[in-house]
Amino acid sequence: MKEDQTGDSHQPRSQTAHRLKMSPAAFRALSSALHNLSSRELELCSPRRLLTTVLSSSRREIFHIPLSDLDAICHHDSLVGEVAINIRIDSRINDRLRDFRDDAGRKLGRSVSVIEAINACAHVLNEGL
């Protein structure tokens, strides 16, 4: 068993890997969000940490993105491109990512992809919702 930062022992968590190819604009938005989070936390943060921070927030900002902004953020065709990234996240965070995708899909009336959900997480940190 491992110990976490609080000293509690726990079993290793299962993880999910997302292998994506982003457009340069989507990668810039993600990079900007990573910069913002790293500046706020005063340490270098990864895409995994970004997703964990946004999706674990008790304020649930990602679920309160206005519909007009959500529609502008979630455009799969404009987010997919040639910049390859891999993000490995805990399964519980992936479940929250799926919850957001389901919620956004209901609001938009269409399915929302993983890359769109990740872009929404970057938006939350970039816009300070």
PDB file of C-alpha atoms in Angstrom:
ATOM      1  CA  MET A   1       0.000   0.000   0.000  1.00  0.00           C
ATOM      2  CA  LYS A   2       1.053   3.566  -0.637  1.00  0.00           C
ATOM      3  CA  GLU A   3       0.669   6.592   1.597  1.00  0.00           C
ATOM      4  CA  ASP A   4      -0.788   9.796   0.220  1.00  0.00           C
ATOM      5  CA  GLN A   5       0.326  13.297   1.216  1.00  0.00           C
ATOM      6  CA  THR A   6      -1.833  13.180   4.347  1.00  0.00           C
ATOM      7  CA  GLY A   7      -0.210   9.927   5.446  1.00  0.00           C
ATOM      8  CA  ASP A   8      -3.306   7.806   4.800  1.00  0.00           C
ATOM      9  CA  SER A   9      -2.648   4.413   3.263  1.00  0.00           C
ATOM     10  CA  HIS A  10      -4.660   3.390   0.273  1.00  0.00           C
ATOM     11  CA  GLN A  11      -4.665   0.872  -2.508  1.00  0.00           C
ATOM     12  CA  PRO A  12      -3.295   2.062  -5.854  1.00  0.00           C
ATOM     13  CA  ARG A  13      -6.107   3.659  -7.848  1.00  0.00           C
ATOM     14  CA  SER A  14      -7.082   2.504 -11.275  1.00  0.00           C
ATOM     15  CA  GLN A  15      -6.318   4.956 -14.023  1.00  0.00           C
ATOM     16  CA  THR A  16      -7.522   5.856 -17.479  1.00  0.00           C
ATOM     17  CA  ALA A  17      -5.284   7.102 -20.283  1.00  0.00           C
ATOM     18  CA  HIS A  18      -6.488   9.547 -22.923  1.00  0.00           C
ATOM     19  CA  ARG A  19      -4.388   9.789 -26.070  1.00  0.00           C
ATOM     20  CA  LEU A  20      -5.420  12.857 -28.019  1.00  0.00           C
ATOM     21  CA  LYS A  21      -4.326  14.936 -30.967  1.00  0.00           C
ATOM     22  CA  MET A  22      -5.121  18.600 -30.403  1.00  0.00           C
ATOM     23  CA  SER A  23      -5.083  21.596 -32.675  1.00  0.00           C
ATOM     24  CA  PRO A  24      -2.380  24.188 -31.954  1.00  0.00           C
ATOM     25  CA  ALA A  25      -5.077  26.577 -30.647  1.00  0.00           C
ATOM     26  CA  ALA A  26      -6.441  23.956 -28.235  1.00  0.00           C
ATOM     27  CA  PHE A  27      -2.890  23.133 -27.115  1.00  0.00           C
ATOM     28  CA  ARG A  28      -2.221  26.857 -26.487  1.00  0.00           C
ATOM     29  CA  ALA A  29      -5.403  27.070 -24.363  1.00  0.00           C
ATOM     30  CA  LEU A  30      -4.334  23.997 -22.384  1.00  0.00           C
ATOM     31  CA  SER A  31      -0.809  25.394 -21.966  1.00  0.00           C
ATOM     32  CA  SER A  32      -2.211  28.722 -20.765  1.00  0.00           C
ATOM     33  CA  ALA A  33      -4.407  26.935 -18.221  1.00  0.00           C
ATOM     34  CA  LEU A  34      -1.394  24.932 -17.021  1.00  0.00           C
ATOM     35  CA  HIS A  35       0.558  28.172 -16.636  1.00  0.00           C
ATOM     36  CA  ASN A  36      -2.306  29.754 -14.675  1.00  0.00           C
ATOM     37  CA  LEU A  37      -2.634  26.740 -12.369  1.00  0.00           C
ATOM     38  CA  SER A  38       1.139  26.449 -11.888  1.00  0.00           C
ATOM     39  CA  SER A  39       1.332  30.159 -11.015  1.00  0.00           C
ATOM     40  CA  ARG A  40      -1.526  29.813  -8.550  1.00  0.00           C
ATOM     41  CA  GLU A  41      -0.121  26.662  -6.918  1.00  0.00           C
ATOM     42  CA  LEU A  42       3.505  27.899  -7.099  1.00  0.00           C
ATOM     43  CA  GLU A  43       4.657  24.600  -8.583  1.00  0.00           C
ATOM     44  CA  LEU A  44       4.771  23.000 -11.984  1.00  0.00           C
ATOM     45  CA  CYS A  45       1.412  21.373 -12.778  1.00  0.00           C
ATOM     46  CA  SER A  46       0.551  18.708 -15.345  1.00  0.00           C
ATOM     47  CA  PRO A  47      -2.568  18.211 -17.466  1.00  0.00           C
ATOM     48  CA  ARG A  48      -3.516  15.454 -14.989  1.00  0.00           C
ATOM     49  CA  ARG A  49      -3.348  17.958 -12.125  1.00  0.00           C
ATOM     50  CA  LEU A  50      -5.373  20.484 -14.123  1.00  0.00           C
ATOM     51  CA  LEU A  51      -8.194  17.989 -14.718  1.00  0.00           C
ATOM     52  CA  THR A  52      -8.106  16.821 -11.108  1.00  0.00           C
ATOM     53  CA  THR A  53      -8.245  20.413  -9.828  1.00  0.00           C
ATOM     54  CA  VAL A  54     -11.143  21.481 -12.051  1.00  0.00           C
ATOM     55  CA  LEU A  55     -13.182  18.295 -11.771  1.00  0.00           C
ATOM     56  CA  SER A  56     -12.690  17.970  -7.985  1.00  0.00           C
ATOM     57  CA  SER A  57     -13.616  21.569  -7.210  1.00  0.00           C
ATOM     58  CA  SER A  58     -16.383  21.835  -4.655  1.00  0.00           C
ATOM     59  CA  ARG A  59     -17.729  24.871  -6.545  1.00  0.00           C
ATOM     60  CA  ARG A  60     -18.209  22.719  -9.667  1.00  0.00           C
ATOM     61  CA  GLU A  61     -17.448  25.689 -11.945  1.00  0.00           C
ATOM     62  CA  ILE A  62     -17.276  23.478 -15.007  1.00  0.00           C
ATOM     63  CA  PHE A  63     -20.971  22.648 -14.621  1.00  0.00           C
ATOM     64  CA  HIS A  64     -21.846  26.361 -14.547  1.00  0.00           C
ATOM     65  CA  ILE A  65     -20.338  27.441 -17.855  1.00  0.00           C
ATOM     66  CA  PRO A  66     -23.024  29.512 -19.624  1.00  0.00           C
ATOM     67  CA  LEU A  67     -24.643  27.696 -22.551  1.00  0.00           C
ATOM     68  CA  SER A  68     -23.359  30.227 -25.102  1.00  0.00           C
ATOM     69  CA  ASP A  69     -19.778  29.751 -23.845  1.00  0.00           C
ATOM     70  CA  LEU A  70     -20.217  25.982 -23.686  1.00  0.00           C
ATOM     71  CA  ASP A  71     -21.349  25.931 -27.300  1.00  0.00           C
ATOM     72  CA  ALA A  72     -18.290  27.981 -28.308  1.00  0.00           C
ATOM     73  CA  ILE A  73     -15.879  25.785 -26.287  1.00  0.00           C
ATOM     74  CA  CYS A  74     -17.210  22.428 -27.440  1.00  0.00           C
ATOM     75  CA  HIS A  75     -16.466  22.207 -31.166  1.00  0.00           C
ATOM     76  CA  HIS A  76     -14.720  18.900 -31.763  1.00  0.00           C
ATOM     77  CA  ASP A  77     -13.640  19.668 -35.324  1.00  0.00           C
ATOM     78  CA  SER A  78     -11.796  22.846 -34.333  1.00  0.00           C
ATOM     79  CA  LEU A  79     -10.038  21.149 -31.393  1.00  0.00           C
ATOM     80  CA  VAL A  80      -8.625  18.095 -33.145  1.00  0.00           C
ATOM     81  CA  GLY A  81      -5.235  18.468 -34.803  1.00  0.00           C
ATOM     82  CA  GLU A  82      -1.658  17.333 -34.929  1.00  0.00           C
ATOM     83  CA  VAL A  83      -0.328  18.021 -31.402  1.00  0.00           C
ATOM     84  CA  ALA A  84      -0.218  14.653 -29.614  1.00  0.00           C
ATOM     85  CA  ILE A  85      -0.718  14.513 -25.847  1.00  0.00           C
ATOM     86  CA  ASN A  86      -1.279  11.696 -23.386  1.00  0.00           C
ATOM     87  CA  ILE A  87      -3.091  12.272 -20.112  1.00  0.00           C
ATOM     88  CA  ARG A  88      -3.401   9.567 -17.466  1.00  0.00           C
ATOM     89  CA  ILE A  89      -5.983  10.307 -14.776  1.00  0.00           C
ATOM     90  CA  ASP A  90      -7.502   8.431 -11.858  1.00  0.00           C
ATOM     91  CA  SER A  91     -10.681   6.588 -12.736  1.00  0.00           C
ATOM     92  CA  ARG A  92     -12.686   8.675 -10.247  1.00  0.00           C
ATOM     93  CA  ILE A  93     -11.608  11.839 -12.102  1.00  0.00           C
ATOM     94  CA  ASN A  94     -12.441  10.172 -15.407  1.00  0.00           C
ATOM     95  CA  ASP A  95     -15.917   9.466 -13.971  1.00  0.00           C
ATOM     96  CA  ARG A  96     -16.295  13.184 -13.228  1.00  0.00           C
ATOM     97  CA  LEU A  97     -15.094  13.993 -16.740  1.00  0.00           C
ATOM     98  CA  ARG A  98     -17.789  11.636 -18.047  1.00  0.00           C
ATOM     99  CA  ASP A  99     -20.384  13.336 -15.793  1.00  0.00           C
ATOM    100  CA  PHE A 100     -19.445  16.685 -17.316  1.00  0.00           C
ATOM    101  CA  ARG A 101     -19.603  15.241 -20.834  1.00  0.00           C
ATOM    102  CA  ASP A 102     -23.083  13.846 -20.113  1.00  0.00           C
ATOM    103  CA  ASP A 103     -24.266  17.152 -18.611  1.00  0.00           C
ATOM    104  CA  ALA A 104     -22.836  19.218 -21.474  1.00  0.00           C
ATOM    105  CA  GLY A 105     -24.294  16.777 -23.995  1.00  0.00           C
ATOM    106  CA  ARG A 106     -27.768  17.214 -22.485  1.00  0.00           C
ATOM    107  CA  LYS A 107     -27.424  21.003 -22.589  1.00  0.00           C
ATOM    108  CA  LEU A 108     -26.088  21.067 -26.156  1.00  0.00           C
ATOM    109  CA  GLY A 109     -28.288  18.296 -27.530  1.00  0.00           C
ATOM    110  CA  ARG A 110     -25.327  16.315 -28.894  1.00  0.00           C
ATOM    111  CA  SER A 111     -22.481  14.191 -27.604  1.00  0.00           C
ATOM    112  CA  VAL A 112     -19.406  15.910 -26.143  1.00  0.00           C
ATOM    113  CA  SER A 113     -15.992  14.336 -26.720  1.00  0.00           C
ATOM    114  CA  VAL A 114     -13.108  13.979 -24.286  1.00  0.00           C
ATOM    115  CA  ILE A 115     -11.129  16.673 -26.084  1.00  0.00           C
ATOM    116  CA  GLU A 116     -14.087  19.067 -25.766  1.00  0.00           C
ATOM    117  CA  ALA A 117     -14.337  18.303 -22.033  1.00  0.00           C
ATOM    118  CA  ILE A 118     -10.606  18.901 -21.573  1.00  0.00           C
ATOM    119  CA  ASN A 119     -10.948  22.192 -23.434  1.00  0.00           C
ATOM    120  CA  ALA A 120     -13.768  23.139 -21.042  1.00  0.00           C
ATOM    121  CA  CYS A 121     -11.478  22.390 -18.077  1.00  0.00           C
ATOM    122  CA  ALA A 122      -8.822  24.665 -19.599  1.00  0.00           C
ATOM    123  CA  HIS A 123     -11.503  27.317 -20.122  1.00  0.00           C
ATOM    124  CA  VAL A 124     -12.468  27.212 -16.433  1.00  0.00           C
ATOM    125  CA  LEU A 125      -8.886  27.932 -15.366  1.00  0.00           C
ATOM    126  CA  ASN A 126      -8.262  30.505 -18.104  1.00  0.00           C
ATOM    127  CA  GLU A 127     -11.455  32.445 -17.468  1.00  0.00           C
ATOM    128  CA  GLY A 128     -11.443  32.123 -13.694  1.00  0.00           C
ATOM    129  CA  LEU A 129     -15.080  31.013 -13.479  1.00  0.00           C
TER     130      LEU A 129
END
